[in-house]
Amino acid sequence: MAIKILMPALSPTMTEGNLVKWHKKEGDKVGAGDLLAEIETDKATMEVEAIDEGVLGKVLIAEGTENVKVNAIIAVLLEDGEDASVIDKMDLSEPKEKIAEESPSADAPKKEAAPAQQSGGTTGVQIQAPPMSEGNEYEGRVSGPKEGVFATPLAKALAEENDLLIDAVIGTGPNGRITKEDVEMALQTTGGANLKAALALPRDDYGMPPYVPEKNSNVRKVIAKRLTESKLMIPHFYLTVECELDGLLALRKSMNDKAEGAYKVSVNDFVIKASAKALKDVPAANVAWTEGEIRQYVTSDISVAVATDGGLITPILKSAEAKSLVTLSKEMKELAGKARAGTLKPHEFQGGTFSISNLGMFGIKNFQAIVNPPQGAILAVGAGEEKLVMKNGNPATVTVMSVTLSVDHRCIDGAVGAQFLAAFKNYIENPTSMYDLARTA
Amino acid sequence: MSDKFDLVVVGGGPGGYVAAIRASQLGMSVALVEGEHLGGICLNWGCIPTKALLKTSEINHLLHNLDQYGFTAKETSFDLKKLVSRSRGVAEKLSGGISHLLKKNKVKVYDGFGRLNGPGKLKVEKNDKRIADLEAKHIILATGARARKLPNLEVDEKLVWTYKKAMTPDEMPKSLVVVGSGAIGIEFASFYHNLGAEVTVVEVMDRVMPVEDVEISAMAQKSFENQGMKIMTSAMVKGLNKGKNDVEVIIEKDGKETKLKVDRVISAVGIVGNVENIGLETTAVKVDRSHIVIDQYCQTDEPGIYAIGDVAGAPWLAHKASHEGIICVEKIAGLDVHPMNTLNIPGCTYCMPQVASVGLTEQKAIDAGYDIKVGRFPFMANGKAIALGEEEGMVKTIFDAKTGELLGAHMIGAEVTEMIQGYVVGKTLETTEKELMHTIFPHPTLSEMMHESVLDAYDKAIHI
């Protein structure tokens, strides 16, 4: 089916805009994400990208047209193989506008044109962020909540008495004025809880909503400082590889089944072990950059990022290449527990030669981590996802995990990173090749 | 054949005719059924003609108190017939005006009494003659109310009157008992007292004008008594012994019976809704204690049938009926309507001194659990009041101490019925004490007292 391209709303308040320029002509091929056109509002000029792909079949609104209504059809995109003749059959009439509210004026509007409008449905509280998209949006606003709000004096007083943020109340009075009844309704529907004390919260001078301040902890400050330095100072590059997990998952299952509760290894444990082994195979990846020298470490001490209430912390599995999977698993659990309890000792989280950050459990497919200095690389691990692939000419489902290595280019070159990932992938896809599986403790 | 309309309004009082005109403005085809007189009781036998009478009685009062203004007049007199005919003339003039307004708004008026004949159908009859059969998707009942009659207070309209006869007396009674001290009773008491009759007011409650604030009631009673009126509260009329041209009224107070011989008795003991003979039994409309049961948009239990004004319950006020008419019609038309806030309905009594109020009384505010602030300002501290020679009265305001909401305003004294709207506007706009304090009141006016009363509630009054 041909796709209608509509005039986009570039901000919540935009009702119309000017179509400044078309970047595609009729007949041009369009890919998703291609620049289609430029739209101008009174505040900004924005580029419009194609969401779908196909061929630009027909341009309905010419370049340079002013005051084009939001949601007006500006063009039609033909899908692959579609003929331009389908456009002629399409309904290209404007989407119907909402019927304006019946004015109670004396010039006798038709009875039929005044359908019963229920007002009850609009009463209540609207809890939403103020529009953020337009830079000038705030200039007309007053930072405090009490002025510039269209509310009756009593509604304001009542809201203040109950610590209710009146900005969030929907007015049902004349012209949308917030009345006592609206505030009472808001207090009733929210129990005052959501918005309670919001008035007491600080506000900045830019019309931003009130906020809850929380002093930066030292941990937070260290994280901020180190990551900023890392991202600014270290020339990062990123390598991504996909690993099939099916063999690993089967092995994990049989191990855990056999353990009968004695232990339970996770995919992450395999990732730690495989990383440690791969670093042993490609020692040039197990390095740190210093001004005078590149230090290549003799053991694979793996820092594993653990999210805690206080911030990110990376307990270390020392000499992970030499430890059995089960030992690693148990150690990891213990360290993660201590990390969350805040009882890690400095030697348990300071040091480490390589980091792993795993967001697979959140369903993250793929991401790029920031190198954890002075280490030379960090592995970002995504979720295992089932995929349909062709195997020996037959379709088959495999579980694929995507990992991305972020590398400090000062001490690790692309080829080294690639070698590491190849070794890693091999261990993950052939987990029994991790030699010490047989001697699980 | 039935005549078909979008809306039929039954009753042409201040509820009905306003509803009809508004509906027509909104594009509906409208019929109005009225068998007696356009404008209803209000215009013909209530608000308006009594105001005409009260004006003349106040003139009489003034003529007897000219000395305080430096005048002397010998032998002033009045012609009761002329007073009454002036009052009737005022009513007729306005009734004609309503007829014109309805015509201008293309409302079809049927001269007859409407009787529902099942949902959506109405028979119009007069003197047992069929006038028309009407059909309408929406029918508004605005049939009003009439004086309540008590068995021990038998009305004959000769010796014992209701409002109607009290408005058109043939001769001036020398003495009379007014039973009931609500707005109607007390206005007649004032009228006859100011024309020179000896008036005794009998009130079953412990104070006059029982719906008003206690303080206002007390001030009113004191004022009436100072003028020479007799007030008996917590008293009941047990019976009447009618003579040829006088009545012996048996009044029980504090377990003791008093007998009072007077020329006439006026019964003003409340009103009952006109719910009979309008065919309610052919519908699902419910009636409770002589009034039609409605929801906040005047809808009865029968879809398509609505009730407004006196027939739909208290307060029995013309402006309440008109406002209900507007709400009802606009709701039918699908406009965005808010239900009426009964706390914003002002009440006015045109006795001397006048009484006007809106919102909660002090006691009701306390009972409702409010922590209140009360302001008072007396007429005798107001320049304009002194200049007018009207030093009796008070403006009282009640605020919610927490939010500053104006909960109620209660006034007694000259012209307060014209001033109360200031507070009503304030309440409708949901004012707090702050806006009222920031409002600049013109000097010299009685309205300055409204400002001072607010200031007094917050201990900021300047002139007291």
PDB file of C-alpha atoms in Angstrom, chain A residues 101-111 114-120 152-155 157-158 161-162 172-174 177-182, chain B residues 6 22 24-29 137-138 297 330-339 370 400 402-407 428-432 435:
ATOM      1  CA  GLU A 101     -16.641  23.794  20.532  1.00  0.00           C
ATOM      2  CA  GLU A 102     -20.095  25.152  20.034  1.00  0.00           C
ATOM      3  CA  SER A 103     -20.048  28.799  20.886  1.00  0.00           C
ATOM      4  CA  PRO A 104     -22.871  29.801  23.152  1.00  0.00           C
ATOM      5  CA  SER A 105     -23.437  32.949  21.124  1.00  0.00           C
ATOM      6  CA  ALA A 106     -26.786  34.262  20.136  1.00  0.00           C
ATOM      7  CA  ASP A 107     -26.537  33.456  16.456  1.00  0.00           C
ATOM      8  CA  ALA A 108     -28.485  30.267  16.767  1.00  0.00           C
ATOM      9  CA  PRO A 109     -26.190  27.381  15.833  1.00  0.00           C
ATOM     10  CA  LYS A 110     -27.966  24.338  14.480  1.00  0.00           C
ATOM     11  CA  LYS A 111     -29.122  21.922  17.095  1.00  0.00           C
ATOM     12  CA  ALA A 114     -24.188  20.637  19.081  1.00  0.00           C
ATOM     13  CA  PRO A 115     -23.613  17.063  20.135  1.00  0.00           C
ATOM     14  CA  ALA A 116     -23.648  16.337  23.819  1.00  0.00           C
ATOM     15  CA  GLN A 117     -20.241  17.168  25.111  1.00  0.00           C
ATOM     16  CA  GLN A 118     -19.334  15.638  28.374  1.00  0.00           C
ATOM     17  CA  SER A 119     -17.123  17.753  30.460  1.00  0.00           C
ATOM     18  CA  GLY A 120     -16.588  15.209  33.183  1.00  0.00           C
ATOM     19  CA  THR A 152      -9.112  31.370  40.376  1.00  0.00           C
ATOM     20  CA  PRO A 153      -7.592  32.949  43.463  1.00  0.00           C
ATOM     21  CA  LEU A 154      -9.325  30.362  45.587  1.00  0.00           C
ATOM     22  CA  ALA A 155      -8.046  27.493  43.442  1.00  0.00           C
ATOM     23  CA  ALA A 157      -5.004  29.251  47.647  1.00  0.00           C
ATOM     24  CA  LEU A 158      -6.483  25.788  47.994  1.00  0.00           C
ATOM     25  CA  GLU A 161      -2.831  24.953  51.288  1.00  0.00           C
ATOM     26  CA  ASN A 162      -2.606  21.346  50.135  1.00  0.00           C
ATOM     27  CA  THR A 172     -12.712  23.193  33.527  1.00  0.00           C
ATOM     28  CA  GLY A 173     -13.909  26.697  34.316  1.00  0.00           C
ATOM     29  CA  PRO A 174     -14.661  29.368  31.720  1.00  0.00           C
ATOM     30  CA  ARG A 177      -9.726  28.412  34.137  1.00  0.00           C
ATOM     31  CA  ILE A 178      -8.722  26.225  37.061  1.00  0.00           C
ATOM     32  CA  THR A 179     -11.432  26.378  39.719  1.00  0.00           C
ATOM     33  CA  LYS A 180     -11.739  25.247  43.301  1.00  0.00           C
ATOM     34  CA  GLU A 181     -13.651  22.213  42.062  1.00  0.00           C
ATOM     35  CA  ASP A 182     -10.796  21.272  39.728  1.00  0.00           C
TER      36      ASP A 182
ATOM     37  CA  ASP B   6     -37.558  20.434  20.029  1.00  0.00           C
ATOM     38  CA  ARG B  22     -32.220  30.513  25.808  1.00  0.00           C
ATOM     39  CA  SER B  24     -34.428  29.472  21.026  1.00  0.00           C
ATOM     40  CA  GLN B  25     -31.069  31.247  21.008  1.00  0.00           C
ATOM     41  CA  LEU B  26     -29.466  27.813  20.749  1.00  0.00           C
ATOM     42  CA  GLY B  27     -31.463  27.009  17.650  1.00  0.00           C
ATOM     43  CA  MET B  28     -34.234  24.876  19.100  1.00  0.00           C
ATOM     44  CA  SER B  29     -37.844  25.177  18.096  1.00  0.00           C
ATOM     45  CA  LYS B 137     -38.065  15.436  22.623  1.00  0.00           C
ATOM     46  CA  HIS B 138     -37.488  17.618  25.655  1.00  0.00           C
ATOM     47  CA  TYR B 297     -28.712  19.303  35.524  1.00  0.00           C
ATOM     48  CA  GLU B 330     -27.551  24.395  27.704  1.00  0.00           C
ATOM     49  CA  LYS B 331     -27.078  20.845  28.952  1.00  0.00           C
ATOM     50  CA  ILE B 332     -29.757  19.669  26.529  1.00  0.00           C
ATOM     51  CA  ALA B 333     -27.962  21.536  23.726  1.00  0.00           C
ATOM     52  CA  GLY B 334     -24.751  19.747  24.631  1.00  0.00           C
ATOM     53  CA  LEU B 335     -22.849  22.760  25.829  1.00  0.00           C
ATOM     54  CA  ASP B 336     -20.213  22.449  28.505  1.00  0.00           C
ATOM     55  CA  VAL B 337     -22.264  23.254  31.590  1.00  0.00           C
ATOM     56  CA  HIS B 338     -21.420  23.323  35.243  1.00  0.00           C
ATOM     57  CA  PRO B 339     -24.061  22.471  37.833  1.00  0.00           C
ATOM     58  CA  TYR B 370     -14.231  25.438  58.725  1.00  0.00           C
ATOM     59  CA  ASP B 400     -12.074  30.215  55.562  1.00  0.00           C
ATOM     60  CA  LYS B 402      -6.950  28.471  55.701  1.00  0.00           C
ATOM     61  CA  THR B 403      -7.569  29.457  52.102  1.00  0.00           C
ATOM     62  CA  GLY B 404      -9.183  32.867  52.432  1.00  0.00           C
ATOM     63  CA  GLU B 405     -12.286  31.606  50.636  1.00  0.00           C
ATOM     64  CA  LEU B 406     -15.249  33.931  51.053  1.00  0.00           C
ATOM     65  CA  LEU B 407     -17.653  31.469  52.643  1.00  0.00           C
ATOM     66  CA  THR B 428     -18.403  33.072  41.558  1.00  0.00           C
ATOM     67  CA  LEU B 429     -14.889  34.142  40.574  1.00  0.00           C
ATOM     68  CA  GLU B 430     -13.672  32.250  43.640  1.00  0.00           C
ATOM     69  CA  THR B 431     -12.170  35.231  45.338  1.00  0.00           C
ATOM     70  CA  THR B 432     -10.141  35.124  48.499  1.00  0.00           C
ATOM     71  CA  GLU B 435      -8.522  40.251  45.973  1.00  0.00           C
TER      72      GLU B 435
END
